[in-house]
Tab-separated table of C-alpha atoms (C1' of nucleotides) in Angstrom:
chain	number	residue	atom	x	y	z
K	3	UNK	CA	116.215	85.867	90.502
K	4	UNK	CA	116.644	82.118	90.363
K	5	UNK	CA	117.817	80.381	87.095
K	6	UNK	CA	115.207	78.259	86.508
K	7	UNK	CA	112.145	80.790	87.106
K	8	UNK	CA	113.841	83.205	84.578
K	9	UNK	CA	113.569	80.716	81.941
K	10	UNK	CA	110.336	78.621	83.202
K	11	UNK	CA	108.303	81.949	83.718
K	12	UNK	CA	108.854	82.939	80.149
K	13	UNK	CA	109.404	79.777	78.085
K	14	UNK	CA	107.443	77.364	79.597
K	15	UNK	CA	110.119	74.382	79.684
K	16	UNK	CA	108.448	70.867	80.151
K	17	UNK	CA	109.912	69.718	83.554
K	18	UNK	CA	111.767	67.196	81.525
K	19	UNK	CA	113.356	70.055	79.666
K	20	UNK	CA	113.725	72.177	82.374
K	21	UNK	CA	115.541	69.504	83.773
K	22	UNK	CA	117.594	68.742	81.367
K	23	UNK	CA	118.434	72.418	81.200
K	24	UNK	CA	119.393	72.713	84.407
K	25	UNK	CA	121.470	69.486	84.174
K	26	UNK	CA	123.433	71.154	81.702
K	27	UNK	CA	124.370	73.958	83.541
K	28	UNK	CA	127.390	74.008	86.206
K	29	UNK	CA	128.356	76.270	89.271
K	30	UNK	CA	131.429	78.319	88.603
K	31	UNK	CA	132.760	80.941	90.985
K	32	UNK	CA	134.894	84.158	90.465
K	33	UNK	CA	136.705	85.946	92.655
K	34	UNK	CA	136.026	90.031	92.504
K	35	UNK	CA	138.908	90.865	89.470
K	36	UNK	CA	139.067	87.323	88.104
K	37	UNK	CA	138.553	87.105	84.094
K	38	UNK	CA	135.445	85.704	82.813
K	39	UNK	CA	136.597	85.980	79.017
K	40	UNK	CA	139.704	87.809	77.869
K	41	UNK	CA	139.638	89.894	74.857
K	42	UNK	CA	141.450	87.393	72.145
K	43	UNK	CA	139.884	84.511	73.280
K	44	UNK	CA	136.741	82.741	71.903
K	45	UNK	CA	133.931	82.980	74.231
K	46	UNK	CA	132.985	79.024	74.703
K	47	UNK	CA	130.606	79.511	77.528
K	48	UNK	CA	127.787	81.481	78.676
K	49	UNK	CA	126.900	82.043	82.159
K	50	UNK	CA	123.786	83.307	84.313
K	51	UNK	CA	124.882	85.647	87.023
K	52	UNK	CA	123.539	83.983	90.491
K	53	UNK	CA	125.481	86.419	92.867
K	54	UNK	CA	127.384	89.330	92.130
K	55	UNK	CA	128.635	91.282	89.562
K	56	UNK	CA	130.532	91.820	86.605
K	57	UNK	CA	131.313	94.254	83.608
K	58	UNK	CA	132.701	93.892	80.337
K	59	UNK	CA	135.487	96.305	78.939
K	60	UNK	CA	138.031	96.935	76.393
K	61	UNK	CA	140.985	99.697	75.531
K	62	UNK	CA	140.326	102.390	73.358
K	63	UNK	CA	143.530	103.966	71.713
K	64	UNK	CA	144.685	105.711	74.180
K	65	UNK	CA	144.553	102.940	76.691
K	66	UNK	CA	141.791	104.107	78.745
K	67	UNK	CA	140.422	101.382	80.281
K	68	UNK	CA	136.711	101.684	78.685
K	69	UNK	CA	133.339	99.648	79.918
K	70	UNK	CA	130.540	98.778	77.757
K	71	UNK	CA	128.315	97.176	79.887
K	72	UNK	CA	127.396	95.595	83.623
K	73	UNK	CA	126.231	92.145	84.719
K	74	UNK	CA	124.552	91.818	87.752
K	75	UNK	CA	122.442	89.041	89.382
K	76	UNK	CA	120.204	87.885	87.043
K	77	UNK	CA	121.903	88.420	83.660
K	78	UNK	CA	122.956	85.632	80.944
K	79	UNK	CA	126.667	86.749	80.172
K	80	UNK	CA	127.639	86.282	76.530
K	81	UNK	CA	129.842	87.628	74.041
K	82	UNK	CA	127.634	86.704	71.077
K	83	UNK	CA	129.723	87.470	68.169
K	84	UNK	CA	132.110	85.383	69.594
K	85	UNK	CA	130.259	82.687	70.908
K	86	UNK	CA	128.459	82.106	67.467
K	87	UNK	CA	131.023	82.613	64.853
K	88	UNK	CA	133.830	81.319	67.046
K	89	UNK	CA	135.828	84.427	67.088
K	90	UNK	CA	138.311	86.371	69.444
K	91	UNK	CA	136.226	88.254	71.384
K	92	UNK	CA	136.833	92.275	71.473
K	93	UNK	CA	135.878	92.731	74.808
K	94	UNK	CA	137.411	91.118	78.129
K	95	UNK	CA	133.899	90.304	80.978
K	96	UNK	CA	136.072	90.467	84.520
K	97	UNK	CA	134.212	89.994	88.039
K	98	UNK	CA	134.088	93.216	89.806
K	99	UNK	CA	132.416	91.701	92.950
K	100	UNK	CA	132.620	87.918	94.485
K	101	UNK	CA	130.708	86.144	91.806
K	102	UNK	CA	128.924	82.938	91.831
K	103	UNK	CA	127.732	81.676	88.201
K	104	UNK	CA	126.093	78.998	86.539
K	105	UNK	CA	127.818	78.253	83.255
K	106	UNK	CA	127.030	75.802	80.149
K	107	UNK	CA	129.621	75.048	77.777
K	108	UNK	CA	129.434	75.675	73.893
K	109	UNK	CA	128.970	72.009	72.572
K	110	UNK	CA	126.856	71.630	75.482
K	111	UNK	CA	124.632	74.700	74.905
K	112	UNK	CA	124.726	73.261	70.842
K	113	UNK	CA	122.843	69.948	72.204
K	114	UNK	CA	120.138	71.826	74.006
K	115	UNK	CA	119.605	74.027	70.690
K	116	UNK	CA	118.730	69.922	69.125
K	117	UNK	CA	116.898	68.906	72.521
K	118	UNK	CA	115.179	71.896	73.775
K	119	UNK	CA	113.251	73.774	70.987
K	120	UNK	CA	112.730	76.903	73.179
K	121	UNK	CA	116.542	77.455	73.561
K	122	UNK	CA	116.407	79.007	70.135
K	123	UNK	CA	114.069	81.426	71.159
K	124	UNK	CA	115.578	82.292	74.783
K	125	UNK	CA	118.603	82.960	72.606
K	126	UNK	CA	116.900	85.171	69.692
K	127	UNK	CA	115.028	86.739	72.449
K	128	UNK	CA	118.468	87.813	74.193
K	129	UNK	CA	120.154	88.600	71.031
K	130	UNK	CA	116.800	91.372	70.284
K	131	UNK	CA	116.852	92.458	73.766
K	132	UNK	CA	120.723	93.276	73.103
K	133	UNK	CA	120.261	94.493	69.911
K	134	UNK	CA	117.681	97.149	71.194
K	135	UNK	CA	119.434	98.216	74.176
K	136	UNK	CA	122.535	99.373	71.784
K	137	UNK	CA	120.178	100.828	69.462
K	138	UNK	CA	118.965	102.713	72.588
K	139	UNK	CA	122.206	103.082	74.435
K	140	UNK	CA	123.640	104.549	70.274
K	141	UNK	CA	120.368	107.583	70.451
K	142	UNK	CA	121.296	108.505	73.893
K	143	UNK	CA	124.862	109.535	73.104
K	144	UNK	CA	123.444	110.907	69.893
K	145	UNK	CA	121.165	113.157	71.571
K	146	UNK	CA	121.769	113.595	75.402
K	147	UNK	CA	124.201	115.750	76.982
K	148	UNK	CA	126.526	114.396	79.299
K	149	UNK	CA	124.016	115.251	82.179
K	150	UNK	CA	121.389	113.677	80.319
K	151	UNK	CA	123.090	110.669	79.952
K	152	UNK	CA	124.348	110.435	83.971
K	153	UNK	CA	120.244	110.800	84.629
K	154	UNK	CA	119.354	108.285	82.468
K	155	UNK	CA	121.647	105.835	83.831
K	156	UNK	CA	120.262	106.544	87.365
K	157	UNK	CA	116.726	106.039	86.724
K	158	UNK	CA	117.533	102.785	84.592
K	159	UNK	CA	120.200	101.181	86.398
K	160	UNK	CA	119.079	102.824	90.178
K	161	UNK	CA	120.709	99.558	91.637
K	162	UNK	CA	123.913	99.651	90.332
K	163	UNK	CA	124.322	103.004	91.109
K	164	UNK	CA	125.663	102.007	94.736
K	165	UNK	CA	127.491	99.009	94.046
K	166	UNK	CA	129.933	100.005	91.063
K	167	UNK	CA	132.885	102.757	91.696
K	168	UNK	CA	132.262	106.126	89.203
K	169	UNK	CA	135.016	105.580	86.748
K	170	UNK	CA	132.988	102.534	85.280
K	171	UNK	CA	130.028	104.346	85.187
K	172	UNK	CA	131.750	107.395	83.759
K	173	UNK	CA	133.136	105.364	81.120
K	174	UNK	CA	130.408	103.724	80.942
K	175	UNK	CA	128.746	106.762	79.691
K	176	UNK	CA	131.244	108.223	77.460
K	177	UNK	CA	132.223	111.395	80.400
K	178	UNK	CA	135.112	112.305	81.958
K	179	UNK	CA	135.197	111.033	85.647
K	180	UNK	CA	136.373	114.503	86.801
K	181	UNK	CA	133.394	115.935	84.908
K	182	UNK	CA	130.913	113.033	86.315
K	183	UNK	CA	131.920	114.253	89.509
K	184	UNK	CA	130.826	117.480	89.226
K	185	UNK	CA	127.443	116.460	87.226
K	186	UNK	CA	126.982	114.927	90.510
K	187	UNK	CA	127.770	118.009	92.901
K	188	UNK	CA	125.194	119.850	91.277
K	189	UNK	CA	122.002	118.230	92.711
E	4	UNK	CA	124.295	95.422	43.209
E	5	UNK	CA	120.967	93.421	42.093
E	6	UNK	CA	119.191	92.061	44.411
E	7	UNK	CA	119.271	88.074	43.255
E	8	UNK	CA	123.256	89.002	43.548
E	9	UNK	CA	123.575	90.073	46.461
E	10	UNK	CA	121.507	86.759	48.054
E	11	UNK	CA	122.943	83.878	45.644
E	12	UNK	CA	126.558	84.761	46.245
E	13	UNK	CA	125.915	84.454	49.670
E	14	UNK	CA	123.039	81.659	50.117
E	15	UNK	CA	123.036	79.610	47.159
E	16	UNK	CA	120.028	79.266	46.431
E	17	UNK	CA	118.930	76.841	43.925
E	18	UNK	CA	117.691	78.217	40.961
E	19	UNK	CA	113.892	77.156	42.400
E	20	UNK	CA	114.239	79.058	45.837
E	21	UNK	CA	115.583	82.047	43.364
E	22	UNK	CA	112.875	82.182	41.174
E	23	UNK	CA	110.416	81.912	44.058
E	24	UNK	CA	112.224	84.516	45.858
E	25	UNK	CA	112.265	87.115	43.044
E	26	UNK	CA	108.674	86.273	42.391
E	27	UNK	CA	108.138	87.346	46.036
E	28	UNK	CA	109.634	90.393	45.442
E	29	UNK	CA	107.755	93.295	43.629
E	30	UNK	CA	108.795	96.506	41.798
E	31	UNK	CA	108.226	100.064	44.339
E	32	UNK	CA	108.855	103.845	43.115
E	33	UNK	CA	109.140	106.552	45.348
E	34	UNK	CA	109.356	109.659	44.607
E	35	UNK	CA	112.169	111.979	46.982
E	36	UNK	CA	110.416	112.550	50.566
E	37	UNK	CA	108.071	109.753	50.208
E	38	UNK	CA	108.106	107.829	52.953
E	39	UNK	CA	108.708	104.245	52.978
E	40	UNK	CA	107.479	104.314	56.846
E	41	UNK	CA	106.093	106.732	58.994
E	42	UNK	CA	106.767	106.342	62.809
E	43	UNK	CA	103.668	104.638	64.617
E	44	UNK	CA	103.117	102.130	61.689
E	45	UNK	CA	103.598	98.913	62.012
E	46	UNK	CA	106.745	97.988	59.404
E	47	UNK	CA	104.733	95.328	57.516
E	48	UNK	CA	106.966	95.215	54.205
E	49	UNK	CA	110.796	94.776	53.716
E	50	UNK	CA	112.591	96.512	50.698
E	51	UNK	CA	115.787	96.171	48.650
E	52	UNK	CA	117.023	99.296	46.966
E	53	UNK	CA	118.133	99.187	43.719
E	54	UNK	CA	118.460	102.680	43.490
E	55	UNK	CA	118.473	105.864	45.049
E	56	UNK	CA	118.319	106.467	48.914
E	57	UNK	CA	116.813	106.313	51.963
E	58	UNK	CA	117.426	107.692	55.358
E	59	UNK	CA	116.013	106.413	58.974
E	60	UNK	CA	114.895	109.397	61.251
E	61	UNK	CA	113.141	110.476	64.459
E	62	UNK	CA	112.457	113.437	66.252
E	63	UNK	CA	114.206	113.995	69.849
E	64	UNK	CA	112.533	116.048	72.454
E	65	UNK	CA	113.379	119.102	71.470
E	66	UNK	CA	111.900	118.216	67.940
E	67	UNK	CA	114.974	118.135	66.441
E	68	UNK	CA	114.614	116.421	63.209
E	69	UNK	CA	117.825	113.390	63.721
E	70	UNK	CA	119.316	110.963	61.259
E	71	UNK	CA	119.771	107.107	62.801
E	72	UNK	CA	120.492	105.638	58.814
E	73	UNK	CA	121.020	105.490	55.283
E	74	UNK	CA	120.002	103.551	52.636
E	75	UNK	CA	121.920	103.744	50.029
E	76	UNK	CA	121.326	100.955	46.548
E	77	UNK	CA	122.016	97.900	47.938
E	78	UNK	CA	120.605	98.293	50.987
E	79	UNK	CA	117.631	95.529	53.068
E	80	UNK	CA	115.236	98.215	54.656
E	81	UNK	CA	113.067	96.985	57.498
E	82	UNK	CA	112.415	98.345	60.935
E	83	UNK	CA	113.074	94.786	62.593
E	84	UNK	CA	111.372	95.408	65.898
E	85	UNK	CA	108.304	96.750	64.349
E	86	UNK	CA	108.584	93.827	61.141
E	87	UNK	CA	108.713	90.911	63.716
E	88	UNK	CA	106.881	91.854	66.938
E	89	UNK	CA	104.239	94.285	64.990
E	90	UNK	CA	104.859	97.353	67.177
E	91	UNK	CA	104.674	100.431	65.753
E	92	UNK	CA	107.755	101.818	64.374
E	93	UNK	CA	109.971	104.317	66.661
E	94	UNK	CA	111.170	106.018	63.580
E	95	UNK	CA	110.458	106.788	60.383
E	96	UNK	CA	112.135	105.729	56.937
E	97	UNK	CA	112.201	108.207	54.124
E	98	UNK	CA	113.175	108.289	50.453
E	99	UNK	CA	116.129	111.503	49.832
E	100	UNK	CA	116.280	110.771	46.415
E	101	UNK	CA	114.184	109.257	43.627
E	102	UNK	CA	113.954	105.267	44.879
E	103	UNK	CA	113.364	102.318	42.988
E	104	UNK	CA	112.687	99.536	45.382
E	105	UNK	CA	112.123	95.918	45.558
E	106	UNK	CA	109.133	95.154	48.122
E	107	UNK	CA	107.577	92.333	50.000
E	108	UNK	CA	104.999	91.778	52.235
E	109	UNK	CA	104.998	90.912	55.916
E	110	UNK	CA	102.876	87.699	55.170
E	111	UNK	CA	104.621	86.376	51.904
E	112	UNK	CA	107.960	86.971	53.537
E	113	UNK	CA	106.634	84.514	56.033
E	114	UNK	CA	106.101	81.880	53.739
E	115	UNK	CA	109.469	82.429	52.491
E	116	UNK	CA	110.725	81.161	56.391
E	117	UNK	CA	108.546	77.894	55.325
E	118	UNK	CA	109.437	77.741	51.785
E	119	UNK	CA	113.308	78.250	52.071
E	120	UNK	CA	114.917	77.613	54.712
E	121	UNK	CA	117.734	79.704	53.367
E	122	UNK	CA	116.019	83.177	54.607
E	123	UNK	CA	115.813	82.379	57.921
E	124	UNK	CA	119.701	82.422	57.783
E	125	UNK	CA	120.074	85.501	55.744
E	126	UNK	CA	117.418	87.502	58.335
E	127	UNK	CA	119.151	86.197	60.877
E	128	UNK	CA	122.653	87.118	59.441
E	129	UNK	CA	120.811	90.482	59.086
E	130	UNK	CA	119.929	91.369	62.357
E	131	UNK	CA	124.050	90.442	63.536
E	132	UNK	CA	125.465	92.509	61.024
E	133	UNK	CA	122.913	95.274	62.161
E	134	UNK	CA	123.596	94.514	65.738
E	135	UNK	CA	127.381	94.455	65.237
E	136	UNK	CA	127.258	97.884	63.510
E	137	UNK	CA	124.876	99.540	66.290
E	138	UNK	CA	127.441	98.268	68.937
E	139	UNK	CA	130.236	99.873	66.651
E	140	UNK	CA	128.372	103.110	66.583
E	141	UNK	CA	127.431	103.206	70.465
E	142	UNK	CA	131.666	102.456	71.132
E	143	UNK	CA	131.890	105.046	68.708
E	144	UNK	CA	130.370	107.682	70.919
E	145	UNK	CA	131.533	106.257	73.467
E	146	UNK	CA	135.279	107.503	72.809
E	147	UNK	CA	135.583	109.554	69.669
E	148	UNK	CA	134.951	113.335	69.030
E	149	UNK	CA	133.193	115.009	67.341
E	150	UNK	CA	136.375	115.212	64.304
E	151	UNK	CA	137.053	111.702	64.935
E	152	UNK	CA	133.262	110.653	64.088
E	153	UNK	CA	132.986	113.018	61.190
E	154	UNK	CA	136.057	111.125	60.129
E	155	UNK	CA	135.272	107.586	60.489
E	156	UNK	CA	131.786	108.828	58.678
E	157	UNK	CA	134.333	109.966	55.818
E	158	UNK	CA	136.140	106.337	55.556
E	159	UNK	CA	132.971	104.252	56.739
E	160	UNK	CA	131.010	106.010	53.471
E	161	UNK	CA	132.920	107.646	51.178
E	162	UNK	CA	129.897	106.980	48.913
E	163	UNK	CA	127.183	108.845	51.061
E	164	UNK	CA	129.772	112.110	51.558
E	165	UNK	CA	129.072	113.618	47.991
E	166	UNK	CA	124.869	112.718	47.996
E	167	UNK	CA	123.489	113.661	51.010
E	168	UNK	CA	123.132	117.061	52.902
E	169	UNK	CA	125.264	117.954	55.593
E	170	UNK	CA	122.687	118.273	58.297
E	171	UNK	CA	121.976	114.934	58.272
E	172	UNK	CA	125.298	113.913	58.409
E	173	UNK	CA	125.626	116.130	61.397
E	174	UNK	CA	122.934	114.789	63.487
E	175	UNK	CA	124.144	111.260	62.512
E	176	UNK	CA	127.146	111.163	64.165
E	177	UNK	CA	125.421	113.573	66.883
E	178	UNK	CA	127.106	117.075	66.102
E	179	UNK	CA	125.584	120.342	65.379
E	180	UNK	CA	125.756	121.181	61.808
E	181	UNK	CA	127.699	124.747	62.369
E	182	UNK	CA	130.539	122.676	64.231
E	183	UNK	CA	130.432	120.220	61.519
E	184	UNK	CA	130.913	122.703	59.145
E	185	UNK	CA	133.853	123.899	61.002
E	186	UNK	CA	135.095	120.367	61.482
E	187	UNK	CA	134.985	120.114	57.829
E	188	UNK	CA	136.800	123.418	57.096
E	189	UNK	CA	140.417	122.745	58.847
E	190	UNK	CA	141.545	119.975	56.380
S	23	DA	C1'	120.469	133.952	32.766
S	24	DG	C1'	118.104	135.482	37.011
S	25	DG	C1'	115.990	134.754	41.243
S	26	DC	C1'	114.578	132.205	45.219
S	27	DG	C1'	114.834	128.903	48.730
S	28	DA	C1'	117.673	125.647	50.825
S	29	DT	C1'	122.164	124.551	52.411
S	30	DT	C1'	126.560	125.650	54.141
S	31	DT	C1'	129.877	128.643	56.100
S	32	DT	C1'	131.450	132.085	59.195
S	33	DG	C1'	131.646	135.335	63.244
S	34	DA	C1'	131.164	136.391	67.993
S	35	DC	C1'	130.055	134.574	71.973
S	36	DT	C1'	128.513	130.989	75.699
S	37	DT	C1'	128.316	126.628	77.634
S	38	DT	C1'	129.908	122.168	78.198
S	39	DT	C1'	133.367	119.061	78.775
S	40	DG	C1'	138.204	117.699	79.344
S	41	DT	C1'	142.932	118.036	81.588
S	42	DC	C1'	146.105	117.938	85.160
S	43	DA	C1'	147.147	118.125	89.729
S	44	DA	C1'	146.224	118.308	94.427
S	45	DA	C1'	143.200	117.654	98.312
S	46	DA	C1'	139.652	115.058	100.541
S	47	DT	C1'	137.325	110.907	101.314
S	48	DT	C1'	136.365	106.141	101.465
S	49	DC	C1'	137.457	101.457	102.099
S	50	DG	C1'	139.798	97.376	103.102
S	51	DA	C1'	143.459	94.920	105.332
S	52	DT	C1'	145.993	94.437	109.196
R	6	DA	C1'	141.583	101.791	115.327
R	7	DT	C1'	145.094	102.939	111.821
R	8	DC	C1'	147.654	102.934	107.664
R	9	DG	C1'	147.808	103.066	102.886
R	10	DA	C1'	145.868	102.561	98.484
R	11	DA	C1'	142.102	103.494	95.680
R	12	DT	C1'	138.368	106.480	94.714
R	13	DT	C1'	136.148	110.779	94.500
R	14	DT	C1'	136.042	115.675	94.713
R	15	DT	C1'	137.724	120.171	93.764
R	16	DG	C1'	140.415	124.045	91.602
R	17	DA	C1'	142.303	126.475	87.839
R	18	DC	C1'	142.577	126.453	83.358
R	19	DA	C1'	142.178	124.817	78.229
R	20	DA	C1'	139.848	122.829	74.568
R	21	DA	C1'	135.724	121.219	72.360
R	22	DA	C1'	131.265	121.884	71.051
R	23	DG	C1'	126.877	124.566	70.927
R	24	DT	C1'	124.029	128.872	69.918
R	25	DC	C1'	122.293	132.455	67.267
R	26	DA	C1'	122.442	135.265	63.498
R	27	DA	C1'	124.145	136.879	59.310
R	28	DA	C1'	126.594	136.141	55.087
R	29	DA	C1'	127.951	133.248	51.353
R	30	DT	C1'	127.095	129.589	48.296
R	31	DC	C1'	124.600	126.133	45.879
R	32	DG	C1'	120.828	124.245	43.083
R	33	DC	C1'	116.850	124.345	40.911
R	34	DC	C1'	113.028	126.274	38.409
R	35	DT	C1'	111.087	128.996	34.993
DNA sequence: AGGCGATTTTGACTTTTGTCAAAATTCGAT
DNA sequence: ATCGAATTTTGACAAAAGTCAAAATCGCCT
């Protein structure tokens, strides 16, 4: 999906706005295991994912390397907590494929807030959206087995499925990647 | 905590915005296993506890009865989805002790928005902290046991340990009450 | 105080999931 | 095409968690 119908189709910029919008907002590319925001560091960007892919991660205690969530084409990146309250963000966001962006600064995104009324509302919309997908993602390892949780993630993610490696998705979903494996073997 | 407390230390209001507030605001009793909301409702009220408690609950497939929340004094209840898009609720909220609430209507907390501007921040600073905490919870999953969730529970609220019934703390952090009562037992 | 229902614990057992290591396979770079 | 590294699968076993039922305990009500 292009940039601009993702936001026009919903919002209903004025082509002045939408203009302005899309003024704001540069190309930036990654190459597959470059860093779009490091844990520790204040997230002072957001980007909309043009091409590619990437996930976001952090460490759990023991070091395991642990992801929380994937960015394909199509998808506003953001680490929100940090973003808004200028904090060090707890997660690193690292390209896993080739990636070609379009990103908007913070003071830059802060303008558009003053200039383009419906940026408040893309951004409360995306905040809810997020907000309800943990809320979901929270009841599934509350009630689903292991299995469960591997079938869920096929039928809602059925594109990923071929383009990320297991581990991520075993993490992903809180399993073992030895035990993933064999969730798989069985039909 | 009182509920003009817990909003002027935060939001300074002037004494005008919190006197219009608290006017807003009306006096609720529930008796234990009233519900404040029943699942398919449309949430069209928030509350403030001032005491007693609440929990948030649905039913999974297997019609297993499963904790998402508590409410304990001092708590903002609302379902937000169902408050601000008028869906029906997903789950339902019910009173596990004897409640005294604070209540207001979907319509006068409306005005509110208009009248001071002040409560757009504090829903808004709302819906982070519960979006923080549900992102907490799903990492929680994510990589703890079943000992190490009973044990954050135990730290997170020490408060809640002594008043409410093991089973709910069970399906809360997503355990089955006999291995939670085993969990309990060493140590 | 006694009794009853609800809650919690415990026992015996099963199933699920994790661990560690090795084998198989896939994939990219040359 | 081929080598080597990364990924995925598999095996053998261990640990964690669930199931079902019975026993113990707790809390209230009269």
């Amino acid at each position: 999906m292009k940039f601009d119908q993702h936001i026009i189709d919903k919002y209903h910029l004025t082509p002045k706005e939408l203009n302005l919008t899309m003024q704001s907002y540069v190309p930036l590319q990654l190459k597959s295991n470059d860093y779009f925001l490091q844990e520790g560091q204040i997230c002072d960007r957001i980007g909309f994912v043009k091409k590619g892919m990437l996930r976001s991660f952090f460490y759990d205690e023991q070091g395991n390397d642990i992801t929380t969530a994937f960015y394909p084409e199509g998808s506003l990146i953001i680490a929100f907590e940090s973003f808004n309250n200028r904090l060090p963000a707890k997660e690193s966001i690292k390209a896993i494929e080739n990636i070609e962006l379009m990103i908007i600064r913070y003071e830059r995104q802060k303008e558009l807030y003053q200039l383009i009324p419906a940026w408040n509302h893309i951004c409360k919309d995306l905040a809810d959206v997020m907000s309800r997908e943990m809320i979901e993602r929270a009841k599934s390892f509350q009630v689903l087995s292991a299995a469960e949780r591997y079938k869920k993630f096929c039928k809602d993610h059925p594109d990923l499925l071929q383009r990320v490696n297991l581990g991520y998705i075993a993490s992903y979903i809180g399993v073992d990647i030895a035990t993933l494996s064999r969730i798989r073997a069985k039909r």
